[in-house]
Amino acid sequence: MDTYLIKFLVEPRNSSSIYATAEKITAIGWLKSIESKSILPIAQFEIEKDGWKIVELLMPPTKVTEENFVDKDIGAKQFEKAQKFGRAFIYIAVDDRVSELTVEELTDRDEVDIGTFHSSRNSLAKRGKCIHFNSGSECDSVINAHSVQKRKSLTVIAQDNHVYALADKVEKDGEILIKKKSIHKFSTFKGFCKYHDNLVFEPIDNYALEPNPKQATLYAYRSICREVYVKENSLRLLSKQLSTFKAENRTKEYISDLKKGTENGLIPLLNKKEKFDSVLRNEEFQKVRYVVLECENHPNTSFSGLLYPEFDFQGRVLQNISEIGTNFSLITFCSAPTKAGWAVIFSWHESDDYICSRFIDSIKEVLRSGKNLGDAIFRLIIATCENVAYSPEWWDSLCKDKKDELSKYIRLNADPWIPINSDYLISGLSNIVSWNFTNVYSSY
C-alpha cells in the first residue's frame, strides 16, 4: 500500500473549544491505502471523529515516501505512525495570542474498543439457528455447515487440508491479508441443523453437477442462506456496538450508518430467500434459471457468492442499487465439481430474469469480442466475492507481480471506502488463471 499526505483547513465543531478563537487551524493526515480515491472519505471521517469541521481542502491526496520527511521530525514521526496504524493526524493552530507554532496530537478519540468488538463477533459466530423454511421440532444440533462444498471442491485444491483465504481480521495498519485456513473451518456458518443440511443439500454434496434445475436451486439457496446468516450477525454486532456509546459522536454516527446499510441490504435478501424457500417447498425447480460454464483445467479456487449486478461486463448500468427499498435482482455464482472437472454455475429466480439475463448476455459479448472468458469470470469472482478459497500450491507458484495484482484486487473488494467503478469488470487480472471453458449448459 502507498502512503498519502492530505491537508484541510478546519475549525472546531464545538464553539466552546479552546481553539474556537484560533485564526487558522490546519489538519494534516498521513494515510495508507491501495487507492488514492479512498483517502478523502477516510480523512474526512477521521477529522470529523476528532471533533473538527472541515472548511476547505488545502492539499489533495498526494503520494509520499519516507524520503519526503528527512530532517522533518514531526513529519517523519507521523509517517512512521501511519506505517504502523494505517493513518496519523496532527492539527496545527495559528493564534495571534501565542508566539510559537502549536502542534496538537489528539489522544482522546472516541474509538471503538477493538478487543470488545472481536470478542462480540466471535461470540455471535458461535451462535446459530437453522434457517431452513421447515425448521422446528425436527431440527437437531446446529452444525458448522459449509457454504463451499468440502468433499469434492475444497479437498481438490487443498494442501495438507488447508487452503488460502481472506483473513478474519484486518491488520493494525489496515492491511488485509490472505492466510491459511483449515478446510474444516473455511466457509462454514451455523445456519442449518445437521438434519436439514444433510436432507436438503445431499444432491450437491454427494453428486457431481449434471446440471439440473434442482442442483442449480440448491447452489443458489446455500449462497443466499449464508449471506442472510452473515448479515443478521452483522446487524446484531452493530446494534450491540451502538449500545456502548454514552454520547453522540462521529464514530457512533458511522456505525449507525453501517447498521442502516446492513438493514437495507438484508431486506431484499430475505425476500430472495422466501422465493427460494417456496421453490424448494413446492419443488418448483423450473422457476430457477441457470447457466453453467464447464472448465477442463484443474481448479485452483473454490467459491460461493452472490451479487446484485449493478454493471455488466461492458460497464453498462443494469440497476441502481442505491435506491433504498427496491427489490433488486440477484444472481448467485458458485464453483461446482463435474464429472469432467469443475464448473461455474450462475443461478437466479425467474422473477429476476430481466436483469440477470442481460448480465449473462454480457458474458456472451465477452466471448464474441475475442476477449479471454476465463479472465473475465476470475475478475468477477475476485472483485465481488470474499468467500473464496485458493489452492496453496497455485498461489505460491504465482510470480510476485501477479500475486501483488491479485492481492490488490482482493483488498479493493474488502475495502468499504473504495467505490465501485462502472468498468470494474472490463479489464484487470489478465493471465493469472488459465481457465478454458469447453462446455456451456443453459436452462433459458
Short mmCIF file of N, CA and C in Angstrom, two decimals, residues 240-346:
data_model
loop_
_atom_site.label_atom_id
_atom_site.label_comp_id
_atom_site.label_asym_id
_atom_site.label_seq_id
_atom_site.Cartn_x
_atom_site.Cartn_y
_atom_site.Cartn_z
N LYS A 240 -25.20 -4.05 19.03
CA LYS A 240 -24.53 -4.16 20.33
C LYS A 240 -23.46 -3.09 20.48
N GLN A 241 -22.74 -2.80 19.38
CA GLN A 241 -21.69 -1.78 19.43
C GLN A 241 -22.29 -0.40 19.69
N LEU A 242 -23.43 -0.11 19.07
CA LEU A 242 -24.08 1.19 19.26
C LEU A 242 -24.50 1.40 20.71
N SER A 243 -24.88 0.32 21.37
CA SER A 243 -25.35 0.44 22.76
C SER A 243 -24.23 0.80 23.73
N THR A 244 -22.97 0.71 23.29
CA THR A 244 -21.85 1.01 24.19
C THR A 244 -21.50 2.49 24.23
N PHE A 245 -22.05 3.29 23.30
CA PHE A 245 -21.73 4.71 23.26
C PHE A 245 -22.57 5.48 24.27
N LYS A 246 -21.91 6.33 25.03
CA LYS A 246 -22.62 7.12 26.05
C LYS A 246 -23.04 8.49 25.52
N ALA A 247 -22.43 8.93 24.43
CA ALA A 247 -22.76 10.24 23.86
C ALA A 247 -22.69 10.17 22.35
N GLU A 248 -23.32 11.16 21.70
CA GLU A 248 -23.28 11.23 20.25
C GLU A 248 -21.89 11.65 19.78
N ASN A 249 -21.38 10.97 18.76
CA ASN A 249 -20.11 11.36 18.16
C ASN A 249 -20.04 10.78 16.75
N ARG A 250 -18.98 11.13 16.04
CA ARG A 250 -18.89 10.74 14.63
C ARG A 250 -18.76 9.22 14.46
N THR A 251 -18.09 8.56 15.40
CA THR A 251 -17.96 7.11 15.30
C THR A 251 -19.31 6.42 15.45
N LYS A 252 -20.10 6.90 16.40
CA LYS A 252 -21.44 6.34 16.58
C LYS A 252 -22.29 6.57 15.34
N GLU A 253 -22.14 7.76 14.77
CA GLU A 253 -22.88 8.09 13.55
C GLU A 253 -22.50 7.16 12.41
N TYR A 254 -21.20 6.87 12.30
CA TYR A 254 -20.70 5.98 11.26
C TYR A 254 -21.25 4.56 11.44
N ILE A 255 -21.20 4.04 12.66
CA ILE A 255 -21.71 2.70 12.93
C ILE A 255 -23.21 2.64 12.70
N SER A 256 -23.90 3.71 13.05
CA SER A 256 -25.34 3.79 12.80
C SER A 256 -25.63 3.72 11.31
N ASP A 257 -24.81 4.40 10.51
CA ASP A 257 -24.98 4.35 9.05
C ASP A 257 -24.72 2.93 8.53
N LEU A 258 -23.70 2.27 9.09
CA LEU A 258 -23.42 0.88 8.70
C LEU A 258 -24.60 -0.02 9.02
N LYS A 259 -25.20 0.21 10.17
CA LYS A 259 -26.36 -0.59 10.59
C LYS A 259 -27.53 -0.40 9.62
N LYS A 260 -27.78 0.86 9.24
CA LYS A 260 -28.87 1.13 8.29
C LYS A 260 -28.59 0.48 6.95
N GLY A 261 -27.32 0.56 6.51
CA GLY A 261 -26.94 -0.06 5.24
C GLY A 261 -27.12 -1.58 5.28
N THR A 262 -26.76 -2.19 6.42
CA THR A 262 -26.92 -3.63 6.58
C THR A 262 -28.40 -4.01 6.57
N GLU A 263 -29.21 -3.21 7.24
CA GLU A 263 -30.66 -3.46 7.26
C GLU A 263 -31.24 -3.36 5.84
N ASN A 264 -30.81 -2.35 5.11
CA ASN A 264 -31.31 -2.16 3.74
C ASN A 264 -30.86 -3.30 2.83
N GLY A 265 -29.68 -3.88 3.11
CA GLY A 265 -29.21 -5.00 2.32
C GLY A 265 -29.88 -6.31 2.69
N LEU A 266 -30.30 -6.42 3.95
CA LEU A 266 -30.90 -7.66 4.44
C LEU A 266 -32.34 -7.83 3.93
N ILE A 267 -33.07 -6.73 3.82
CA ILE A 267 -34.49 -6.81 3.43
C ILE A 267 -34.68 -7.49 2.06
N PRO A 268 -34.00 -7.02 0.99
CA PRO A 268 -34.18 -7.72 -0.29
C PRO A 268 -33.63 -9.14 -0.27
N LEU A 269 -32.60 -9.37 0.54
CA LEU A 269 -32.02 -10.71 0.64
C LEU A 269 -33.02 -11.70 1.24
N LEU A 270 -33.74 -11.25 2.27
CA LEU A 270 -34.77 -12.10 2.87
C LEU A 270 -35.91 -12.38 1.89
N ASN A 271 -36.20 -11.38 1.04
CA ASN A 271 -37.22 -11.59 0.01
C ASN A 271 -36.78 -12.68 -0.97
N LYS A 272 -35.49 -12.66 -1.32
CA LYS A 272 -34.98 -13.70 -2.22
C LYS A 272 -35.05 -15.07 -1.57
N LYS A 273 -34.69 -15.11 -0.29
CA LYS A 273 -34.73 -16.40 0.42
C LYS A 273 -36.15 -16.95 0.43
N GLU A 274 -37.13 -16.09 0.63
CA GLU A 274 -38.52 -16.54 0.64
C GLU A 274 -38.92 -17.16 -0.70
N LYS A 275 -38.42 -16.55 -1.79
CA LYS A 275 -38.75 -17.09 -3.11
C LYS A 275 -38.13 -18.48 -3.30
N PHE A 276 -36.89 -18.63 -2.85
CA PHE A 276 -36.24 -19.94 -2.97
C PHE A 276 -36.81 -20.94 -1.98
N ASP A 277 -37.24 -20.46 -0.81
CA ASP A 277 -37.96 -21.34 0.13
C ASP A 277 -39.17 -21.94 -0.55
N SER A 278 -39.91 -21.09 -1.28
CA SER A 278 -41.13 -21.54 -1.96
C SER A 278 -40.80 -22.54 -3.06
N VAL A 279 -39.72 -22.29 -3.81
CA VAL A 279 -39.30 -23.23 -4.86
C VAL A 279 -39.01 -24.60 -4.27
N LEU A 280 -38.28 -24.63 -3.15
CA LEU A 280 -37.93 -25.90 -2.52
C LEU A 280 -39.14 -26.58 -1.89
N ARG A 281 -39.95 -25.78 -1.22
CA ARG A 281 -41.12 -26.34 -0.53
C ARG A 281 -42.08 -27.01 -1.52
N ASN A 282 -42.26 -26.35 -2.66
CA ASN A 282 -43.23 -26.82 -3.66
C ASN A 282 -42.58 -27.57 -4.81
N GLU A 283 -41.26 -27.75 -4.72
CA GLU A 283 -40.49 -28.44 -5.76
C GLU A 283 -40.75 -27.84 -7.15
N GLU A 284 -40.76 -26.50 -7.20
CA GLU A 284 -40.98 -25.78 -8.46
C GLU A 284 -39.62 -25.34 -9.03
N PHE A 285 -38.75 -26.31 -9.26
CA PHE A 285 -37.38 -26.01 -9.65
C PHE A 285 -37.27 -25.35 -11.03
N GLN A 286 -38.34 -25.47 -11.82
CA GLN A 286 -38.33 -24.83 -13.14
C GLN A 286 -38.35 -23.31 -13.04
N LYS A 287 -38.61 -22.78 -11.84
CA LYS A 287 -38.62 -21.33 -11.64
C LYS A 287 -37.22 -20.75 -11.45
N VAL A 288 -36.23 -21.62 -11.38
CA VAL A 288 -34.85 -21.17 -11.21
C VAL A 288 -34.10 -21.34 -12.53
N ARG A 289 -33.46 -20.26 -12.96
CA ARG A 289 -32.68 -20.28 -14.19
C ARG A 289 -31.20 -20.56 -13.85
N TYR A 290 -30.48 -21.10 -14.81
CA TYR A 290 -29.05 -21.31 -14.57
C TYR A 290 -28.28 -21.32 -15.87
N VAL A 291 -27.01 -20.96 -15.76
CA VAL A 291 -26.04 -21.10 -16.84
C VAL A 291 -24.79 -21.70 -16.23
N VAL A 292 -24.25 -22.72 -16.85
CA VAL A 292 -23.07 -23.41 -16.35
C VAL A 292 -21.95 -23.32 -17.37
N LEU A 293 -20.78 -22.91 -16.90
CA LEU A 293 -19.57 -22.88 -17.73
C LEU A 293 -18.63 -23.96 -17.19
N GLU A 294 -18.44 -25.01 -17.96
CA GLU A 294 -17.59 -26.13 -17.51
C GLU A 294 -16.16 -25.93 -17.98
N CYS A 295 -15.23 -26.14 -17.06
CA CYS A 295 -13.80 -25.89 -17.32
C CYS A 295 -13.03 -27.21 -17.35
N GLU A 296 -12.12 -27.31 -18.30
CA GLU A 296 -11.34 -28.54 -18.44
C GLU A 296 -10.07 -28.52 -17.60
N ASN A 297 -9.70 -27.34 -17.07
CA ASN A 297 -8.46 -27.23 -16.30
C ASN A 297 -8.66 -27.63 -14.85
N HIS A 298 -7.56 -28.00 -14.20
CA HIS A 298 -7.63 -28.33 -12.78
C HIS A 298 -8.00 -27.08 -11.99
N PRO A 299 -8.91 -27.16 -11.04
CA PRO A 299 -9.33 -25.97 -10.30
C PRO A 299 -8.22 -25.43 -9.39
N ASN A 300 -8.16 -24.12 -9.26
CA ASN A 300 -7.24 -23.51 -8.30
C ASN A 300 -7.96 -22.63 -7.29
N THR A 301 -9.29 -22.53 -7.43
CA THR A 301 -10.10 -21.81 -6.45
C THR A 301 -11.40 -22.57 -6.22
N SER A 302 -12.01 -22.31 -5.08
CA SER A 302 -13.38 -22.77 -4.79
C SER A 302 -14.11 -21.59 -4.17
N PHE A 303 -15.36 -21.39 -4.56
CA PHE A 303 -16.03 -20.17 -4.12
C PHE A 303 -17.54 -20.31 -4.13
N SER A 304 -18.19 -19.41 -3.42
CA SER A 304 -19.65 -19.31 -3.39
C SER A 304 -19.99 -17.87 -3.09
N GLY A 305 -20.69 -17.23 -4.00
CA GLY A 305 -21.01 -15.83 -3.80
C GLY A 305 -22.32 -15.44 -4.45
N LEU A 306 -22.70 -14.20 -4.23
CA LEU A 306 -23.90 -13.66 -4.87
C LEU A 306 -23.68 -12.19 -5.15
N LEU A 307 -24.53 -11.65 -6.01
CA LEU A 307 -24.31 -10.30 -6.49
C LEU A 307 -25.63 -9.68 -6.92
N TYR A 308 -25.83 -8.41 -6.54
CA TYR A 308 -26.88 -7.61 -7.15
C TYR A 308 -26.19 -6.90 -8.33
N PRO A 309 -26.27 -7.45 -9.53
CA PRO A 309 -25.46 -6.90 -10.63
C PRO A 309 -25.83 -5.47 -10.98
N GLU A 310 -24.91 -4.55 -10.69
CA GLU A 310 -25.13 -3.13 -10.94
C GLU A 310 -24.64 -2.73 -12.33
N PHE A 311 -23.54 -3.36 -12.75
CA PHE A 311 -22.97 -3.10 -14.07
C PHE A 311 -22.67 -4.44 -14.75
N ASP A 312 -22.69 -4.45 -16.09
CA ASP A 312 -22.37 -5.68 -16.79
C ASP A 312 -20.90 -5.70 -17.21
N PHE A 313 -20.51 -6.67 -17.99
CA PHE A 313 -19.10 -6.85 -18.34
C PHE A 313 -18.61 -5.82 -19.37
N GLN A 314 -19.53 -4.99 -19.87
CA GLN A 314 -19.14 -3.90 -20.75
C GLN A 314 -19.26 -2.54 -20.06
N GLY A 315 -19.59 -2.55 -18.76
CA GLY A 315 -19.68 -1.31 -17.99
C GLY A 315 -21.03 -0.62 -18.07
N ARG A 316 -22.03 -1.27 -18.67
CA ARG A 316 -23.37 -0.67 -18.77
C ARG A 316 -24.13 -0.85 -17.47
N VAL A 317 -24.95 0.14 -17.12
CA VAL A 317 -25.73 0.08 -15.89
C VAL A 317 -26.89 -0.91 -16.06
N LEU A 318 -27.05 -1.79 -15.10
CA LEU A 318 -28.14 -2.75 -15.10
C LEU A 318 -29.24 -2.38 -14.12
N GLN A 319 -28.84 -1.92 -12.93
CA GLN A 319 -29.81 -1.49 -11.92
C GLN A 319 -29.11 -0.57 -10.94
N ASN A 320 -29.89 0.30 -10.32
CA ASN A 320 -29.34 1.25 -9.35
C ASN A 320 -29.58 0.71 -7.95
N ILE A 321 -28.53 0.16 -7.35
CA ILE A 321 -28.70 -0.48 -6.05
C ILE A 321 -28.63 0.52 -4.90
N SER A 322 -28.55 1.81 -5.21
CA SER A 322 -28.56 2.83 -4.15
C SER A 322 -29.99 3.23 -3.78
N GLU A 323 -30.97 2.75 -4.54
CA GLU A 323 -32.36 3.08 -4.27
C GLU A 323 -32.89 2.21 -3.14
N ILE A 324 -32.99 2.80 -1.96
CA ILE A 324 -33.43 2.06 -0.77
C ILE A 324 -34.87 1.60 -0.94
N GLY A 325 -35.12 0.36 -0.55
CA GLY A 325 -36.47 -0.18 -0.61
C GLY A 325 -36.77 -0.92 -1.90
N THR A 326 -35.85 -0.86 -2.86
CA THR A 326 -36.04 -1.55 -4.13
C THR A 326 -35.70 -3.04 -3.97
N ASN A 327 -36.53 -3.87 -4.61
CA ASN A 327 -36.27 -5.31 -4.58
C ASN A 327 -35.32 -5.65 -5.71
N PHE A 328 -34.02 -5.52 -5.46
CA PHE A 328 -33.01 -5.68 -6.50
C PHE A 328 -32.98 -7.11 -7.04
N SER A 329 -32.57 -7.22 -8.30
CA SER A 329 -32.36 -8.54 -8.90
C SER A 329 -31.04 -9.11 -8.40
N LEU A 330 -31.04 -10.41 -8.16
CA LEU A 330 -29.88 -11.07 -7.56
C LEU A 330 -29.49 -12.30 -8.38
N ILE A 331 -28.18 -12.50 -8.51
CA ILE A 331 -27.65 -13.69 -9.17
C ILE A 331 -26.58 -14.32 -8.27
N THR A 332 -26.54 -15.62 -8.21
CA THR A 332 -25.51 -16.31 -7.41
C THR A 332 -24.52 -16.98 -8.37
N PHE A 333 -23.31 -17.20 -7.88
CA PHE A 333 -22.30 -17.89 -8.69
C PHE A 333 -21.45 -18.75 -7.76
N CYS A 334 -21.26 -19.99 -8.16
CA CYS A 334 -20.54 -20.95 -7.30
C CYS A 334 -19.67 -21.86 -8.17
N SER A 335 -18.59 -22.33 -7.57
CA SER A 335 -17.81 -23.39 -8.21
C SER A 335 -18.46 -24.72 -7.85
N ALA A 336 -18.41 -25.65 -8.78
CA ALA A 336 -19.05 -26.94 -8.55
C ALA A 336 -18.27 -28.04 -9.27
N PRO A 337 -18.10 -29.19 -8.62
CA PRO A 337 -17.41 -30.30 -9.29
C PRO A 337 -18.30 -30.94 -10.35
N THR A 338 -17.69 -31.32 -11.46
CA THR A 338 -18.41 -32.05 -12.51
C THR A 338 -17.66 -33.36 -12.78
N LYS A 339 -18.25 -34.21 -13.57
CA LYS A 339 -17.59 -35.48 -13.88
C LYS A 339 -16.31 -35.26 -14.68
N ALA A 340 -16.30 -34.18 -15.47
CA ALA A 340 -15.14 -33.91 -16.32
C ALA A 340 -14.13 -32.98 -15.67
N GLY A 341 -14.51 -32.33 -14.58
CA GLY A 341 -13.61 -31.38 -13.92
C GLY A 341 -14.36 -30.51 -12.93
N TRP A 342 -14.61 -29.26 -13.33
CA TRP A 342 -15.34 -28.35 -12.47
C TRP A 342 -16.04 -27.30 -13.32
N ALA A 343 -16.90 -26.52 -12.69
CA ALA A 343 -17.66 -25.54 -13.45
C ALA A 343 -18.03 -24.35 -12.56
N VAL A 344 -18.40 -23.27 -13.23
CA VAL A 344 -19.02 -22.12 -12.56
C VAL A 344 -20.50 -22.17 -12.89
N ILE A 345 -21.35 -22.14 -11.87
CA ILE A 345 -22.79 -22.15 -12.11
C ILE A 345 -23.40 -20.84 -11.64
N PHE A 346 -24.06 -20.15 -12.56
CA PHE A 346 -24.82 -18.94 -12.25
C PHE A 346 -26.29 -19.33 -12.11
#
